[in-house]
Amino acid sequence: MMNSFLSSGHFPWLAIGTGTLALLLFGGVTMANDNPAAPKEQAEKEKAAEPVFPEKVSIEQKLDSIVVPKVDWEGTTLEEAIVFLRMRAMELDRNEPKPHRKGFNIVIQSPAAGADPVRLTLVKEQTTLRALILEASQEAGMKFRVDDFALVLYPADQAADQEKPWKIPTGEAADFAAKRIIPRIDFGSTTLKDAVEFLNLRIGELTKHSVADPIVFDGDADPTAEIRGLHLRDVPLSHVLRYCTEAAGHRWIADDDSKLRIIRK
């Protein structure tokens, strides 16, 4: 079934662990390596072996090269601050010749619904985007990471989970998701169900309706889970699904029946 997905062709939109215990074998006897540095070294090797997307490199560069002339926030929410910085990044990204690639994606993994919004007070001049986002996130009890296609802010108490390397699902369904670029996502507060319906509709349009509803909910998933705002440009379906499901306390997997399944974490 997935072969029909892959035969649909390319589209003119822009395309896009933990350390293991080292073992020594001597004369048929397996012995644990007593070198405490081995797991750390192995983890570093695994991280270095991960694919590096040019978009991630670009975000890192822009964080340090884009300087915001002035920020004057008083009682500003984190969401409002990020909207401001996203717009200023696009306006001030003078080294990027392509208009649609100016700035970069910023995703906020908001705290639980119902939490009182943190109000920021910050006055700065001639400050890099990295420094502004770092200070704003710290004041709001958040941290940030740079992903393959976006900068992601998340609650500081989720750091242990958020900083684990993301294992990209594999298989034909996952390959299909990695090759389909979603040109634009602009979600306000919405449910996971509405987000999936939108994505299935866009996939149908992008594949000229040769693919019908590839994203489905697993039995234990909660379609009513809330996504509190998501704005993306030119991101593969695989990563759009990652950001949508993470924001709603879920994740996605690819199985052998050519479906992209959303399940609880």
Coordinates of C-alpha atoms in Angstrom, one line a residue:
M1 CA 0.0 0.0 0.0
M2 CA 2.8 2.4 0.9
N3 CA 4.3 1.9 -2.6
S4 CA 1.5 4.0 -3.9
F5 CA 2.6 6.7 -1.5
L6 CA 6.1 6.8 -2.8
S7 CA 5.1 6.6 -6.4
S8 CA 3.2 9.9 -6.1
G9 CA 6.4 11.8 -6.8
H10 CA 7.9 14.9 -5.4
F11 CA 6.2 18.3 -5.1
P12 CA 7.5 21.8 -5.8
W13 CA 7.4 22.9 -2.2
L14 CA 10.7 23.1 -0.4
A15 CA 11.9 19.7 0.8
I16 CA 13.0 19.1 2.6
G17 CA 20.4 6.9 23.9
T18 CA 21.6 6.3 26.3
G19 CA 25.1 4.8 26.4
T20 CA 25.4 1.0 26.2
L21 CA 27.5 -1.2 28.4
A22 CA 30.8 -2.1 26.6
L23 CA 31.6 -5.8 26.6
L24 CA 35.0 -7.5 26.3
L25 CA 35.2 -11.1 25.2
F26 CA 38.0 -13.2 26.6
G27 CA 38.2 -17.0 25.8
G28 CA 34.5 -17.2 25.4
V29 CA 33.8 -15.4 28.7
T30 CA 31.8 -12.1 28.6
M31 CA 33.1 -9.5 31.0
A32 CA 31.8 -6.0 31.8
N33 CA 34.1 -3.2 31.0
D34 CA 35.1 -1.5 34.2
N35 CA 35.9 1.8 32.5
P36 CA 33.2 4.2 33.8
A37 CA 33.9 6.6 30.9
A38 CA 32.8 4.0 28.3
P39 CA 29.0 4.6 28.4
K40 CA 29.6 8.3 28.1
E41 CA 31.9 7.9 25.2
Q42 CA 29.5 5.6 23.5
A43 CA 26.6 8.1 24.0
E44 CA 28.8 10.8 22.5
K45 CA 29.5 8.6 19.5
E46 CA 25.8 7.9 19.0
K47 CA 25.0 11.6 19.1
A48 CA 27.8 12.4 16.7
A49 CA 26.4 9.8 14.3
E50 CA 22.9 11.3 14.2
P51 CA 22.1 13.1 10.9
V52 CA 22.6 16.9 11.0
F53 CA 20.0 18.8 9.1
P54 CA 21.1 22.1 7.4
E55 CA 18.0 23.8 8.9
K56 CA 19.4 23.1 12.4
V57 CA 22.7 24.5 11.6
S58 CA 21.0 27.6 10.2
I59 CA 19.0 28.1 13.3
E60 CA 22.1 28.0 15.5
Q61 CA 23.8 30.5 13.3
K62 CA 20.8 32.9 13.3
L63 CA 20.5 32.8 17.1
D64 CA 23.9 34.4 17.3
S65 CA 24.0 36.6 14.2
I66 CA 20.6 38.3 14.5
V67 CA 20.7 41.2 16.9
V68 CA 17.5 42.8 18.1
P69 CA 17.9 46.6 18.6
K70 CA 15.5 47.0 21.5
V71 CA 13.2 45.0 23.7
D72 CA 10.9 46.6 26.2
W73 CA 8.6 44.1 27.9
E74 CA 6.4 44.7 30.9
G75 CA 3.8 42.2 31.9
T76 CA 4.3 40.4 28.6
T77 CA 3.5 36.7 28.3
L78 CA 6.0 34.2 27.0
E79 CA 3.7 33.6 24.0
E80 CA 3.6 37.3 23.2
A81 CA 7.3 37.6 23.6
I82 CA 7.9 34.7 21.2
V83 CA 5.5 36.2 18.6
F84 CA 7.5 39.4 18.8
L85 CA 10.9 37.7 18.5
R86 CA 9.7 35.5 15.6
M87 CA 8.6 38.6 13.6
R88 CA 11.8 40.5 14.4
A89 CA 13.9 37.5 13.4
M90 CA 12.2 37.5 10.0
E91 CA 12.7 41.3 9.6
L92 CA 16.3 41.3 10.8
D93 CA 17.5 38.1 8.9
R94 CA 19.5 40.1 6.4
N95 CA 21.9 37.2 5.5
E96 CA 19.1 35.0 4.2
P97 CA 18.5 35.8 0.5
K98 CA 15.3 33.8 0.2
P99 CA 12.3 35.7 1.7
H100 CA 10.4 32.5 2.7
R101 CA 13.4 31.2 4.7
K102 CA 14.0 34.4 6.8
G103 CA 13.8 33.8 10.5
F104 CA 13.1 30.3 11.8
N105 CA 10.4 28.2 13.4
I106 CA 9.8 28.5 17.2
V107 CA 7.7 26.0 19.0
I108 CA 6.4 26.4 22.6
Q109 CA 5.5 23.3 24.5
S110 CA 3.3 25.0 27.0
P111 CA 2.8 24.0 30.6
A112 CA -0.4 22.2 31.6
A113 CA -3.6 23.9 30.6
G114 CA -5.0 26.1 33.4
A115 CA -1.6 27.3 34.6
D116 CA -1.3 31.0 35.2
P117 CA 0.7 32.6 32.4
V118 CA 4.1 34.0 33.5
R119 CA 4.5 37.8 32.9
L120 CA 7.9 38.9 31.6
T121 CA 9.6 42.2 32.4
L122 CA 12.7 42.8 30.3
V123 CA 14.4 45.8 28.8
K124 CA 17.4 45.2 26.5
E125 CA 19.2 46.9 23.7
Q126 CA 21.4 45.4 20.9
T127 CA 20.9 41.8 22.1
T128 CA 21.2 38.6 20.2
L129 CA 18.2 36.3 19.7
R130 CA 19.9 33.6 21.7
A131 CA 20.4 35.8 24.7
L132 CA 16.8 37.1 24.6
I133 CA 15.3 33.7 24.3
L134 CA 17.5 32.4 27.0
E135 CA 16.6 35.1 29.4
A136 CA 12.9 35.0 28.6
S137 CA 12.7 31.2 28.9
Q138 CA 14.5 31.3 32.3
E139 CA 12.2 33.9 33.7
A140 CA 9.2 31.8 32.5
G141 CA 10.6 28.6 34.0
M142 CA 11.4 27.1 30.6
K143 CA 14.4 25.8 28.7
F144 CA 15.0 25.5 25.0
R145 CA 16.6 23.1 22.5
V146 CA 17.4 23.5 18.8
D147 CA 15.8 20.7 16.8
D148 CA 16.1 19.7 13.1
F149 CA 13.5 22.3 12.0
A150 CA 12.6 24.5 15.0
L151 CA 13.7 26.0 18.2
V152 CA 11.6 24.4 21.0
L153 CA 10.8 25.9 24.4
Y154 CA 9.6 23.5 27.0
P155 CA 9.0 23.5 30.8
A156 CA 12.2 23.2 32.7
D157 CA 10.9 20.3 34.8
Q158 CA 10.6 18.2 31.6
A159 CA 14.3 18.5 30.7
A160 CA 15.1 14.9 31.3
D161 CA 12.5 13.8 28.7
Q162 CA 12.9 16.7 26.3
E163 CA 16.7 16.4 26.0
K164 CA 16.7 12.7 25.0
P165 CA 17.6 12.2 21.3
W166 CA 14.5 11.7 19.2
K167 CA 14.5 8.3 17.5
I168 CA 12.9 8.9 14.2
P169 CA 10.5 6.1 13.3
T170 CA 11.5 3.9 10.4
G171 CA 9.8 2.0 7.7
E172 CA 7.8 2.9 4.5
A173 CA 5.2 4.9 6.4
A174 CA 7.8 6.9 8.2
D175 CA 9.7 7.5 5.0
F176 CA 6.5 8.8 3.4
A177 CA 6.1 11.2 6.3
A178 CA 9.7 12.4 6.1
K179 CA 9.4 13.2 2.3
R180 CA 6.1 15.2 2.5
I181 CA 6.7 18.9 3.3
I182 CA 3.9 20.8 4.9
P183 CA 4.3 24.4 3.6
R184 CA 2.6 26.1 6.6
I185 CA 1.0 25.4 9.9
D186 CA -0.9 28.1 11.9
F187 CA -2.8 26.5 14.8
G188 CA -4.2 28.6 17.6
S189 CA -5.6 26.6 20.5
T190 CA -6.8 23.4 18.9
T191 CA -7.4 19.8 19.7
L192 CA -5.2 16.9 18.5
K193 CA -8.2 15.6 16.5
D194 CA -8.6 18.9 14.6
A195 CA -4.8 19.0 13.9
V196 CA -4.9 15.5 12.5
E197 CA -7.9 16.3 10.3
F198 CA -6.1 19.3 8.9
L199 CA -2.9 17.3 8.2
N200 CA -4.8 14.4 6.5
L201 CA -6.5 17.0 4.3
R202 CA -3.2 18.7 3.4
I203 CA -1.6 15.3 2.6
G204 CA -4.5 14.5 0.3
E205 CA -4.0 17.8 -1.5
L206 CA -0.2 17.3 -1.7
T207 CA -0.6 13.7 -3.1
K208 CA -3.5 14.6 -5.4
H209 CA -5.7 12.4 -3.2
S210 CA -3.7 9.3 -3.9
V211 CA -3.3 8.8 -0.1
A212 CA -6.3 8.7 2.2
D213 CA -6.0 9.6 5.8
P214 CA -2.6 8.1 6.7
I215 CA -2.7 9.6 10.2
V216 CA -4.8 7.6 12.7
F217 CA -5.4 7.4 16.5
D218 CA -4.4 4.4 18.4
G219 CA -6.9 3.0 20.9
D220 CA -5.5 4.7 24.0
A221 CA -4.9 8.1 22.4
D222 CA -6.9 11.2 23.4
P223 CA -8.1 13.1 20.4
T224 CA -9.4 15.9 22.6
A225 CA -5.9 16.7 24.0
E226 CA -5.1 20.3 23.5
I227 CA -2.4 21.9 21.4
R228 CA -1.9 25.5 22.6
G229 CA -0.6 27.1 19.4
L230 CA 1.7 25.9 16.7
H231 CA 3.2 27.9 13.8
L232 CA 5.6 26.3 11.3
R233 CA 6.9 26.8 7.8
D234 CA 8.2 24.2 5.4
V235 CA 8.5 21.3 7.8
P236 CA 8.3 17.6 6.9
L237 CA 5.2 15.8 8.1
S238 CA 7.3 13.6 10.3
H239 CA 8.4 16.6 12.4
V240 CA 5.0 18.4 12.3
L241 CA 3.6 15.2 13.8
R242 CA 6.4 15.3 16.4
Y243 CA 5.6 18.8 17.5
C244 CA 1.8 18.3 17.5
T245 CA 1.9 15.1 19.5
E246 CA 4.5 16.4 22.0
A247 CA 2.4 19.4 22.7
A248 CA -0.5 17.2 23.5
G249 CA 1.3 14.6 25.6
H250 CA 1.4 12.0 22.8
R251 CA 3.9 10.6 20.3
W252 CA 3.6 8.9 16.9
I253 CA 4.8 5.6 15.5
A254 CA 4.8 4.0 12.1
D255 CA 3.6 0.4 11.7
D256 CA 3.5 -2.2 9.0
D257 CA 0.0 -1.3 7.7
S258 CA 1.2 2.0 6.2
K259 CA -0.4 4.1 8.9
L260 CA 1.1 6.8 11.1
R261 CA -0.3 6.1 14.5
I262 CA -0.7 8.5 17.4
I263 CA -0.4 7.0 20.8
R264 CA 0.0 8.2 24.4
K265 CA 3.5 8.7 25.7

